[in-house]
Amino acid sequence: MATTVMRIQVSQTDLVFRPGGAPVNFTLTVVNTSRQFASFQVEVQAAGQTPGHVPHAWYQLTPEISTKKPPGDITTFGVRLIHNPVPGFTGVMNLTVRVFSIELRAEERQVVRLFVQESMVLGQLRLELPVPQLRAYPGQRLEVPVRVTNLGLNPLSGRLTISGVPPDWWVGGAERWVHPEGGAILETEFRCQLPGIEQALSQAHPLTVTLVHPDVTPLEATGVLEVLVSGFVQLTSHPAVAAFPPKRVWFPGKKPPPAEYTLTTTNTSNLYQDLALVVSSPPGVTGEGLPEHLSLRPGEQQQLHLLVRAQRPWVGWPSTRTLQVSATLAEPSVKIQTAEHSLTLRVKPLLPIWLQLVLLLLLALSGFLGLRQPVYHTGPVNAVTLDGLGESALSGADDQTVRRWQVVGNRLHPLGVVATTNRAVRTLALRPADQDLLATGLENGWIQIWDLLSDSATPFAAFSPQEDDRILALAYTNSSRYLFSGHGSGLVRQWNANPESRPTASQNLTTNLVRHQFDFAVYGLAVVGTSEQTLAVVGRYNQIQLWPWSDPNPKAIQRLPYRVGGQDDYITSVSVPRRRANLMVTGTTQGSITLWNLEPCLQKQNSCEIMDQWLDGHGGLPVRSVAFSPSACYLVSGGDDGRVMLWPLQANGQRSGDWFQGKAVANLRSKVNSVGITPYHQELRILSGADDHQVRLHTLPKPEPCSLQ
């Protein structure tokens, strides 16, 4: 006798269903009477069904498949009839409910009688958009499918129309007749050709399909056609190079017309665009005429005119300046082609070239008449220094010479060459005691000591810690007892400078006492603190380290908390005022100037304190040299922008509020490599050395009384 592995029971065996009305539900209970875990599936079949006449599933199952159930467990399925199994049929039909299990390899069947009444849908028609959400780009062709179902037994005819976009977008028109057979599904489509970006804006178009039949209430189906974002915004500039002034001006005092650039903006996208324009110009160059914001409709092109003027030197060859024009869009989904443009401005001097040549010819002729001016440095000046009284100055340059100058009023009077070094001079250090010895650091790694009280053409002492290891920094202690040298290899050495009396033998200056190897090129040295036991060492990678040179423990070296730099980032200069040795200033190639209070870290109480810092002192260009006045009342800086800047300070060491932006002492056309400052009675004497081979003295009244004595 066969064993039954499942038992099924239907909640109702007679059902009444009216198409177009409420769905009909019944439940099916399945009991696992086997001896193993099993899952069950249900399928309902209707008598008289013809394949292809039913557009959708006419019933729903919950769940669609059961989980595996143990022996004796019960699974309940819910069956929901939603459509007529046989479109257009009315009367009684049998439904076969089939339950089967894959694990048990068995099935059971149950029959349910279904009474189908006359449909509630007039005319037996159904209208659908199978794809209600459509997306396309401008210029693209797409098809909008439409499905018409005749639920009755007789053929019907109806007029099908579609709307929601301009009529000329529909290829073949927006209207057609359909003739679905009884119980059949008719598939048709409307073809849409999107125009270009100027007509097909990016937006969502609601679509409405309407089916009209004389005997049927009009049917509607809705959908959406989304036009996607397409295209870009283009920015062009002309010309690439313009001259200022654009034409010859015969009188230097007459205001010339500006140089003009034409910027063309074209919106080739299918969106309205808001464009923001920014012009970045170097110091001394101004641009005007461009709006900050510009609105462009799709397909629109606008021409803008940028008018540029610049400060012009009196003499020299035409120079170039670079302006940057950048554009951004409020709509990030659209890109800008060439969003940034570099515009070159050729700036002409006030005096025409031909007139300058005439003047140069006259100067050359004056040389033959004995009026020729003397020649001084013939290479870039790398180092300058003033004596403590501000009455004389020294300068070293790439031309392998050191020159002495006397300050007469507000001018420098040349006193001639005091040293010929045979190598480029990178740095100078004047011995504080008596200021009679000058240390020079050379490109080839040699240190030379020159006796300023002697007319000797040879150095008082010359020694090389290491051949070809550039001397980039020299620093005496205020007591003149020691001399420190900083090298391109990162080596720092201490030398005995014999401060008790004027040396009579070179070995007194060449005794190497201690040394330390740092892991960066050393560009600046300064003795800090009143005890003169600590050396500030600065250089590549934005390194600032305090070296207590009398402590042999390497861990005693303090690294100041400054932002880490890359291999092209340098702290180029450091200065400590002679009368306030706990203050320090540094300058970097990133254009920053930083004022430090070293007292907390020198006393091992806390970290060193940044009292003030600014990045715009030299227009963001590298700062090459910084120098304190002896009492820290004033700070002077020089950089690649060609300016020499004075910064009066308050009693707390920060910038004075009245001079917070500093004062431009000089605005040169060449990079400033070295600066120095000394108060002299009621004025300040500031010295600078530049790439144009010149040593300059700048004098001005003291901006305000100094209260830091």
XYZ file of C-alpha atoms in Angstrom, residues 60-670:
611
model
C -0.574 35.688 -7.314
C 0.948 33.289 -4.724
C 2.097 34.034 -1.202
C 4.678 32.662 -0.656
C 5.815 31.730 -4.144
C 7.754 28.774 -2.710
C 7.940 27.445 0.831
C 11.046 26.847 2.868
C 11.975 23.313 3.788
C 9.662 22.053 6.486
C 10.195 19.132 8.857
C 7.911 16.115 8.863
C 4.452 16.988 10.149
C 4.835 20.746 9.624
C 2.176 22.803 7.799
C 2.628 25.356 4.990
C -0.188 27.740 4.066
C -0.263 29.340 0.597
C -2.444 32.331 -0.264
C -3.864 32.386 -3.826
C -5.182 35.699 -5.210
C -7.084 35.833 -8.543
C -6.588 39.248 -10.212
C -7.482 38.656 -13.906
C -9.758 36.448 -15.971
C -7.792 33.266 -16.779
C -9.422 33.221 -20.234
C -9.986 36.802 -21.513
C -13.598 37.445 -22.496
C -14.904 34.174 -20.990
C -18.028 34.151 -18.811
C -19.432 31.058 -17.125
C -18.023 28.167 -15.081
C -14.501 26.797 -15.484
C -12.385 24.372 -13.476
C -9.142 25.460 -11.845
C -6.615 22.708 -11.117
C -4.434 23.422 -8.080
C -1.213 21.421 -8.371
C 1.130 21.038 -5.373
C 4.535 19.406 -5.908
C 7.823 18.904 -4.065
C 11.227 18.522 -5.692
C 12.721 16.762 -2.677
C 9.843 14.264 -2.391
C 9.403 13.854 -6.176
C 5.661 13.789 -5.719
C 2.613 15.959 -6.385
C -1.051 16.277 -5.386
C -3.915 17.999 -7.232
C -7.203 19.632 -6.167
C -9.978 21.045 -8.369
C -11.735 24.396 -7.669
C -14.770 25.612 -9.611
C -14.614 29.280 -10.757
C -17.781 31.186 -11.705
C -16.700 34.030 -14.053
C -19.240 36.847 -14.299
C -19.507 39.575 -16.932
C -16.594 42.002 -16.828
C -16.962 45.391 -15.146
C -14.615 46.946 -17.754
C -16.702 48.533 -20.514
C -15.660 47.373 -23.965
C -13.185 44.925 -22.420
C -10.097 47.131 -23.244
C -6.963 47.755 -21.176
C -4.235 50.386 -21.981
C -0.654 50.241 -20.611
C 2.811 51.806 -21.024
C 5.174 48.848 -20.460
C 8.135 51.251 -19.955
C 6.793 54.252 -18.034
C 10.243 55.813 -17.413
C 12.160 56.742 -20.601
C 15.511 58.565 -20.850
C 17.264 59.973 -23.914
C 19.883 62.537 -25.007
C 19.286 65.420 -27.429
C 19.432 64.207 -31.037
C 18.642 60.608 -30.025
C 15.751 58.560 -31.469
C 13.754 56.295 -29.167
C 10.584 54.212 -29.247
C 7.705 54.550 -26.766
C 5.996 51.118 -26.576
C 2.216 50.944 -25.952
C 0.212 47.811 -25.090
C -3.552 47.462 -25.778
C -5.360 44.362 -24.416
C -8.817 43.326 -25.653
C -10.343 41.428 -22.772
C -13.527 40.737 -24.692
C -14.328 38.158 -27.345
C -15.086 40.554 -30.191
C -12.594 42.703 -32.157
C -12.578 46.432 -31.360
C -11.106 49.583 -32.946
C -9.868 52.731 -31.220
C -7.895 55.944 -31.810
C -4.571 56.054 -29.934
C -2.882 59.445 -29.279
C 0.230 60.491 -27.316
C 1.088 63.936 -25.920
C 3.564 65.585 -23.563
C 6.299 66.768 -25.947
C 6.159 69.087 -28.992
C 4.207 67.388 -31.838
C 7.102 67.666 -34.305
C 9.161 65.302 -32.107
C 6.949 62.345 -33.123
C 8.121 60.586 -36.281
C 5.014 59.499 -38.227
C 2.679 61.576 -36.055
C 1.238 61.397 -32.537
C -1.999 59.559 -33.523
C -2.930 56.165 -34.967
C -5.805 53.623 -35.065
C -5.503 50.222 -33.400
C -7.661 47.115 -34.051
C -7.079 44.469 -31.345
C -8.753 41.094 -31.920
C -10.935 39.563 -29.238
C -8.876 38.207 -26.327
C -5.634 39.457 -27.991
C -2.765 41.720 -26.935
C -1.685 44.393 -29.416
C 1.791 45.906 -29.132
C 2.531 49.174 -30.934
C 4.943 52.089 -30.509
C 5.381 55.806 -31.109
C 8.750 56.890 -32.469
C 10.286 60.031 -31.002
C 13.171 61.976 -32.527
C 14.696 64.432 -30.036
C 16.011 67.679 -31.583
C 19.376 69.317 -30.791
C 20.409 70.808 -27.472
C 18.881 74.226 -28.104
C 15.342 72.729 -28.347
C 15.713 69.604 -26.179
C 16.398 71.142 -22.770
C 17.267 68.858 -19.895
C 13.946 68.264 -18.098
C 11.260 65.641 -17.465
C 8.326 65.590 -19.936
C 5.102 63.913 -18.664
C 3.730 61.575 -21.364
C 0.015 60.801 -21.706
C -1.319 58.057 -24.014
C -5.091 58.171 -24.662
C -7.273 55.418 -26.232
C -10.684 56.547 -27.521
C -13.461 54.138 -28.653
C -17.091 55.155 -29.342
C -18.482 52.584 -26.917
C -15.765 52.764 -24.251
C -14.877 55.362 -21.702
C -11.541 56.935 -22.858
C -8.537 55.205 -21.306
C -5.264 56.887 -20.275
C -1.781 55.679 -19.404
C 0.975 57.991 -18.191
C 4.755 57.944 -18.208
C 7.786 60.269 -18.201
C 10.357 61.108 -20.868
C 13.493 62.530 -19.241
C 15.853 64.478 -21.498
C 19.359 63.892 -20.094
C 22.066 66.528 -19.655
C 24.301 66.783 -22.713
C 27.027 69.088 -24.005
C 29.565 71.405 -22.385
C 30.529 75.050 -21.945
C 33.486 76.326 -23.944
C 35.770 79.226 -22.983
C 38.267 80.631 -25.485
C 40.573 83.656 -25.341
C 42.198 85.846 -27.959
C 44.920 86.950 -28.337
C 47.317 84.775 -26.338
C 49.788 87.687 -26.040
C 48.840 91.378 -25.816
C 50.992 94.481 -25.407
C 50.592 97.362 -22.984
C 50.317 99.964 -24.219
C 48.896 98.493 -27.440
C 50.229 101.383 -29.529
C 52.992 103.938 -29.252
C 52.471 106.730 -26.737
C 54.678 109.722 -27.470
C 54.312 111.406 -24.089
C 55.167 109.244 -21.015
C 52.725 111.184 -18.821
C 49.740 110.510 -21.063
C 47.456 107.679 -19.930
C 47.627 104.956 -22.583
C 44.687 102.779 -23.677
C 44.522 99.339 -22.004
C 45.519 96.040 -23.527
C 42.435 94.083 -24.561
C 41.665 90.363 -24.515
C 38.475 88.886 -25.968
C 36.970 85.972 -24.031
C 34.289 83.963 -25.851
C 31.888 81.802 -23.839
C 29.667 79.290 -25.661
C 26.966 77.171 -24.011
C 26.715 73.987 -26.095
C 24.749 72.176 -23.377
C 20.976 71.765 -22.984
C 20.888 73.571 -19.621
C 20.815 77.224 -18.667
C 24.271 77.930 -17.234
C 25.535 80.356 -14.565
C 29.233 81.015 -15.135
C 31.592 82.576 -12.564
C 34.779 84.231 -13.879
C 37.863 84.985 -11.743
C 40.922 86.936 -12.923
C 44.203 86.464 -11.011
C 46.862 89.036 -11.851
C 50.428 89.584 -10.566
C 51.344 92.675 -8.487
C 51.227 95.866 -10.517
C 48.740 94.480 -13.080
C 45.000 95.208 -12.977
C 42.195 93.825 -15.130
C 38.615 95.038 -15.467
C 35.592 94.605 -17.708
C 34.611 91.024 -16.850
C 31.394 90.372 -14.898
C 31.686 88.154 -11.845
C 28.697 86.066 -12.991
C 27.368 85.355 -16.468
C 24.106 83.617 -17.495
C 23.974 81.666 -20.763
C 20.955 80.035 -22.332
C 21.442 76.799 -24.334
C 23.267 77.511 -27.595
C 24.092 81.096 -26.593
C 27.519 82.649 -27.212
C 28.795 85.831 -25.568
C 31.980 87.815 -26.083
C 33.568 89.591 -23.126
C 36.382 92.114 -23.164
C 39.073 92.081 -20.463
C 40.892 95.419 -20.217
C 44.351 95.221 -18.612
C 46.749 97.910 -17.405
C 50.126 97.539 -15.693
C 52.725 99.608 -13.879
C 55.481 100.427 -16.333
C 59.161 100.969 -15.518
C 60.904 103.959 -17.000
C 63.625 101.969 -18.730
C 64.452 98.406 -19.686
C 63.352 95.860 -22.256
C 59.694 94.894 -22.509
C 58.840 92.410 -19.752
C 56.075 89.833 -19.564
C 53.391 89.317 -16.950
C 50.976 86.381 -16.788
C 47.290 86.640 -15.870
C 45.111 83.640 -15.061
C 41.425 83.576 -16.059
C 39.420 80.707 -14.578
C 35.752 79.796 -14.927
C 33.453 77.647 -12.791
C 29.852 76.506 -13.297
C 27.029 76.388 -10.797
C 25.804 73.134 -12.438
C 28.463 70.465 -11.763
C 26.994 67.947 -14.232
C 28.327 70.018 -17.141
C 32.030 70.426 -17.812
C 33.987 73.424 -19.067
C 36.399 72.892 -21.906
C 39.630 74.742 -21.036
C 38.394 76.226 -17.770
C 41.683 78.062 -17.162
C 43.518 80.369 -19.538
C 46.959 81.930 -19.159
C 47.133 85.358 -20.775
C 50.537 86.903 -21.437
C 50.935 90.683 -21.127
C 53.975 92.304 -22.719
C 54.690 95.470 -20.700
C 56.661 98.181 -22.475
C 58.811 100.691 -20.565
C 57.849 104.372 -20.377
C 60.849 105.348 -22.442
C 60.839 103.780 -25.926
C 63.663 101.394 -26.765
C 65.104 103.745 -29.362
C 65.306 106.535 -26.785
C 66.980 104.215 -24.291
C 69.512 103.218 -26.940
C 70.257 106.885 -27.572
C 70.800 107.444 -23.849
C 73.041 104.384 -23.626
C 75.040 105.669 -26.563
C 75.451 108.992 -24.799
C 76.631 107.187 -21.651
C 79.095 105.185 -23.711
C 80.422 108.362 -25.273
C 80.751 109.909 -21.828
C 83.060 107.044 -20.898
C 85.497 108.117 -23.535
C 85.374 111.602 -22.033
C 86.313 110.266 -18.601
C 82.795 110.436 -17.218
C 82.195 106.683 -17.084
C 80.739 105.439 -13.807
C 82.800 102.843 -11.890
C 81.802 99.171 -12.162
C 80.945 97.390 -8.903
C 79.640 93.815 -8.491
C 79.292 91.951 -11.793
C 77.202 89.053 -10.469
C 74.179 88.500 -8.213
C 74.713 89.802 -4.668
C 74.113 86.938 -2.199
C 74.947 88.516 1.196
C 75.030 91.992 2.745
C 75.712 93.191 6.280
C 75.825 96.551 8.125
C 78.174 97.270 10.988
C 76.713 97.902 14.437
C 76.772 101.689 13.999
C 75.197 101.644 10.562
C 78.109 103.619 9.097
C 79.669 101.006 6.807
C 78.523 97.941 4.905
C 79.920 94.784 3.286
C 78.576 92.741 0.359
C 79.500 89.373 -1.208
C 78.495 88.182 -4.671
C 78.808 85.517 -7.345
C 81.606 87.570 -8.933
C 83.921 86.119 -6.197
C 84.481 89.460 -4.454
C 83.624 91.136 -1.151
C 83.153 94.898 -1.320
C 83.135 97.530 1.399
C 80.855 100.567 1.370
C 80.696 103.736 3.461
C 77.286 105.189 4.326
C 77.218 108.887 3.475
C 73.831 110.399 4.194
C 71.328 108.264 2.298
C 73.841 106.908 -0.216
C 76.540 104.247 -0.377
C 80.069 105.357 -1.211
C 82.223 102.485 -2.618
C 85.490 101.819 -0.772
C 86.653 99.065 -3.128
C 87.261 95.319 -2.950
C 88.369 93.984 0.428
C 88.491 90.298 -0.577
C 88.924 88.294 -3.775
C 87.849 84.756 -2.951
C 88.215 82.866 -6.290
C 84.807 81.296 -5.619
C 81.247 82.644 -5.383
C 80.527 84.154 -1.950
C 77.355 82.607 -0.476
C 77.301 84.117 3.046
C 79.068 86.668 5.298
C 79.489 86.982 9.082
C 81.067 90.014 10.767
C 82.719 89.217 14.113
C 80.749 91.150 16.820
C 83.834 91.898 18.932
C 85.510 94.994 17.381
C 83.985 94.043 14.007
C 87.490 93.714 12.604
C 87.268 90.188 11.145
C 84.956 89.040 8.364
C 84.088 85.373 7.764
C 83.103 84.432 4.204
C 81.409 81.157 3.202
C 82.207 80.052 -0.347
C 80.547 77.879 -2.960
C 83.378 75.308 -2.896
C 83.086 74.627 0.848
C 85.919 76.926 2.057
C 85.717 79.406 4.929
C 87.982 82.444 4.658
C 88.668 84.943 7.471
C 89.630 88.437 6.310
C 91.352 91.098 8.419
C 89.440 94.315 7.766
C 92.218 96.397 9.404
C 94.783 95.129 6.944
C 95.299 95.830 3.257
C 96.438 92.267 2.636
C 95.156 90.617 -0.561
C 95.185 87.177 1.106
C 92.829 85.947 3.829
C 93.941 85.962 7.454
C 92.835 82.316 7.612
C 91.381 79.819 5.138
C 90.119 76.326 5.882
C 87.770 73.787 4.350
C 85.822 71.390 6.574
C 84.973 69.338 3.483
C 85.765 70.074 -0.180
C 82.818 71.074 -2.402
C 80.389 71.106 0.557
C 78.829 74.542 0.054
C 78.898 76.973 2.970
C 75.301 78.260 3.066
C 75.276 79.869 6.537
C 77.713 81.381 9.065
C 76.940 82.684 12.557
C 79.083 84.133 15.388
C 78.045 84.017 19.023
C 77.484 87.523 20.452
C 80.563 87.011 22.613
C 82.572 86.248 19.428
C 83.930 83.151 21.115
C 82.653 80.688 18.515
C 81.869 80.627 14.812
C 79.338 78.146 13.378
C 79.162 77.016 9.742
C 76.213 75.348 7.959
C 76.703 73.236 4.824
C 74.704 71.955 1.877
C 75.308 68.386 3.074
C 73.532 69.114 6.373
C 76.782 69.312 8.367
C 77.074 71.990 11.087
C 80.498 72.706 12.694
C 81.634 74.851 15.601
C 84.964 76.718 15.407
C 87.067 78.470 18.050
C 87.072 82.226 17.250
C 89.352 83.376 20.137
C 87.412 86.402 21.413
C 89.863 87.429 24.177
C 92.293 89.191 21.894
C 92.857 89.775 18.244
C 94.235 86.491 16.818
C 97.802 86.366 15.594
C 97.751 82.894 14.101
C 95.266 81.190 11.807
C 95.098 78.056 13.891
C 93.195 79.987 16.576
C 90.294 80.251 14.145
C 90.487 76.842 12.524
C 90.112 74.658 15.590
C 87.029 72.509 15.023
C 85.338 71.843 18.373
C 82.056 69.973 17.799
C 79.976 68.960 14.800
C 76.581 67.455 14.041
C 75.198 65.920 10.859
C 71.604 67.001 10.135
C 69.441 65.237 7.538
C 68.699 68.349 5.483
C 70.630 71.077 3.668
C 71.325 73.899 6.155
C 70.347 77.351 4.835
C 70.402 79.418 8.025
C 72.011 79.539 11.499
C 71.356 81.759 14.529
C 72.551 81.597 18.135
C 69.481 81.785 20.416
C 69.018 82.295 24.147
C 70.955 84.465 26.570
C 73.328 81.634 27.527
C 74.490 81.238 23.881
C 74.374 77.462 24.334
C 71.762 76.753 21.633
C 71.942 77.086 17.852
C 68.869 77.409 15.610
C 69.404 75.373 12.430
C 66.996 75.791 9.476
C 66.867 74.586 5.883
C 65.351 72.143 3.436
C 62.001 70.340 4.018
C 60.932 73.360 6.179
C 63.113 72.048 9.010
C 63.701 74.121 12.192
C 65.788 72.442 14.900
C 67.321 73.785 18.117
C 70.736 72.214 18.794
C 72.142 72.541 22.336
C 75.672 72.069 21.021
C 77.219 71.569 24.456
C 74.996 68.519 25.090
C 76.455 65.400 23.376
C 73.092 63.568 23.519
C 71.457 63.726 20.047
C 68.017 63.411 21.669
C 68.510 66.865 23.204
C 67.884 68.440 19.773
C 64.392 69.977 19.583
C 62.438 70.034 16.353
C 60.065 73.019 16.226
C 56.422 72.235 15.269
C 56.349 73.669 11.759
C 54.472 72.269 8.758
C 56.459 69.565 6.980
C 57.650 70.507 3.491
C 58.734 68.638 0.379
C 62.125 68.567 -1.265
C 61.466 71.958 -2.913
C 60.382 73.654 0.342
C 63.029 75.587 2.294
C 63.311 77.815 5.302
C 65.713 80.202 3.617
C 66.596 82.617 6.419
C 66.583 82.991 10.196
C 67.376 85.979 12.426
C 67.618 86.617 16.179
C 67.866 90.170 17.634
C 71.095 90.756 19.561
C 69.311 92.229 22.617
C 66.347 89.831 22.732
C 67.818 86.427 22.015
C 64.574 84.588 22.855
C 62.861 86.000 19.755
C 63.362 84.504 16.296
C 62.028 85.105 12.785
C 62.067 82.708 9.797
C 61.249 83.109 6.094
C 60.330 80.343 3.626
C 60.100 79.656 -0.087
C 56.306 79.368 0.348
C 56.229 83.103 1.103
C 55.563 82.879 4.855
C 57.198 84.929 7.626
C 56.948 83.519 11.169
C 57.757 85.170 14.524
C 58.733 82.766 17.332
C 58.956 83.019 21.117
C 61.665 80.506 22.088
C 61.673 81.149 25.830
C 59.260 78.281 26.773
C 61.206 75.603 24.909
C 64.657 76.926 25.855
C 63.645 76.619 29.506
C 62.214 73.125 28.839
C 58.832 74.260 30.160
C 56.727 73.996 27.041
C 56.781 74.045 23.242
C 58.070 77.033 21.290
C 55.335 79.566 20.589
C 54.404 81.054 17.193
C 53.544 84.667 18.029
C 52.656 85.828 14.531
C 52.686 84.453 11.000
C 51.684 85.823 7.611
C 51.807 84.456 4.057
C 51.211 87.573 1.942
C 54.243 89.678 2.805
C 55.738 89.094 -0.638
C 52.714 88.158 -2.690
C 53.078 84.433 -1.937
C 56.529 84.345 -3.583
C 59.644 83.030 -1.767
C 61.095 85.081 1.092
C 64.896 84.978 0.699
C 66.069 86.987 3.716
C 64.763 88.268 7.071
C 66.615 90.424 9.607
C 65.826 91.938 13.025
C 67.049 95.293 14.249
C 69.286 94.806 17.367
C 66.439 95.557 19.824
C 63.709 93.758 17.807
C 61.817 97.002 17.211
C 61.814 96.405 13.472
C 61.920 93.517 11.039
C 62.957 93.728 7.404
C 62.440 91.111 4.646
C 63.312 90.659 0.973
C 61.961 88.218 -1.576
C 61.466 87.073 -5.139
C 58.803 89.728 -5.796
C 61.590 92.336 -5.786
C 60.298 94.133 -2.692
C 62.096 95.116 0.491
C 59.477 95.202 3.285
C 59.676 96.862 6.721
C 57.559 95.480 9.596
C 57.433 97.661 12.781
C 56.782 95.484 15.853
C 54.974 95.928 19.162
C 56.414 95.373 22.612
C 55.113 91.774 22.608
C 57.006 91.057 19.386
C 53.943 90.996 17.097
C 53.300 93.252 14.128
C 52.171 96.787 14.896
C 48.503 97.369 14.188
C 49.194 100.607 12.277
C 51.694 98.772 10.048
C 50.046 95.352 9.943
C 50.485 95.070 6.168
C 54.076 96.329 6.343
C 55.723 99.130 4.378
C 57.359 98.604 0.976
C 60.777 100.227 1.320
C 61.762 99.317 -2.258
C 60.084 97.668 -5.248
C 62.793 96.320 -7.553
C 62.656 94.423 -10.825
C 65.022 91.778 -9.503
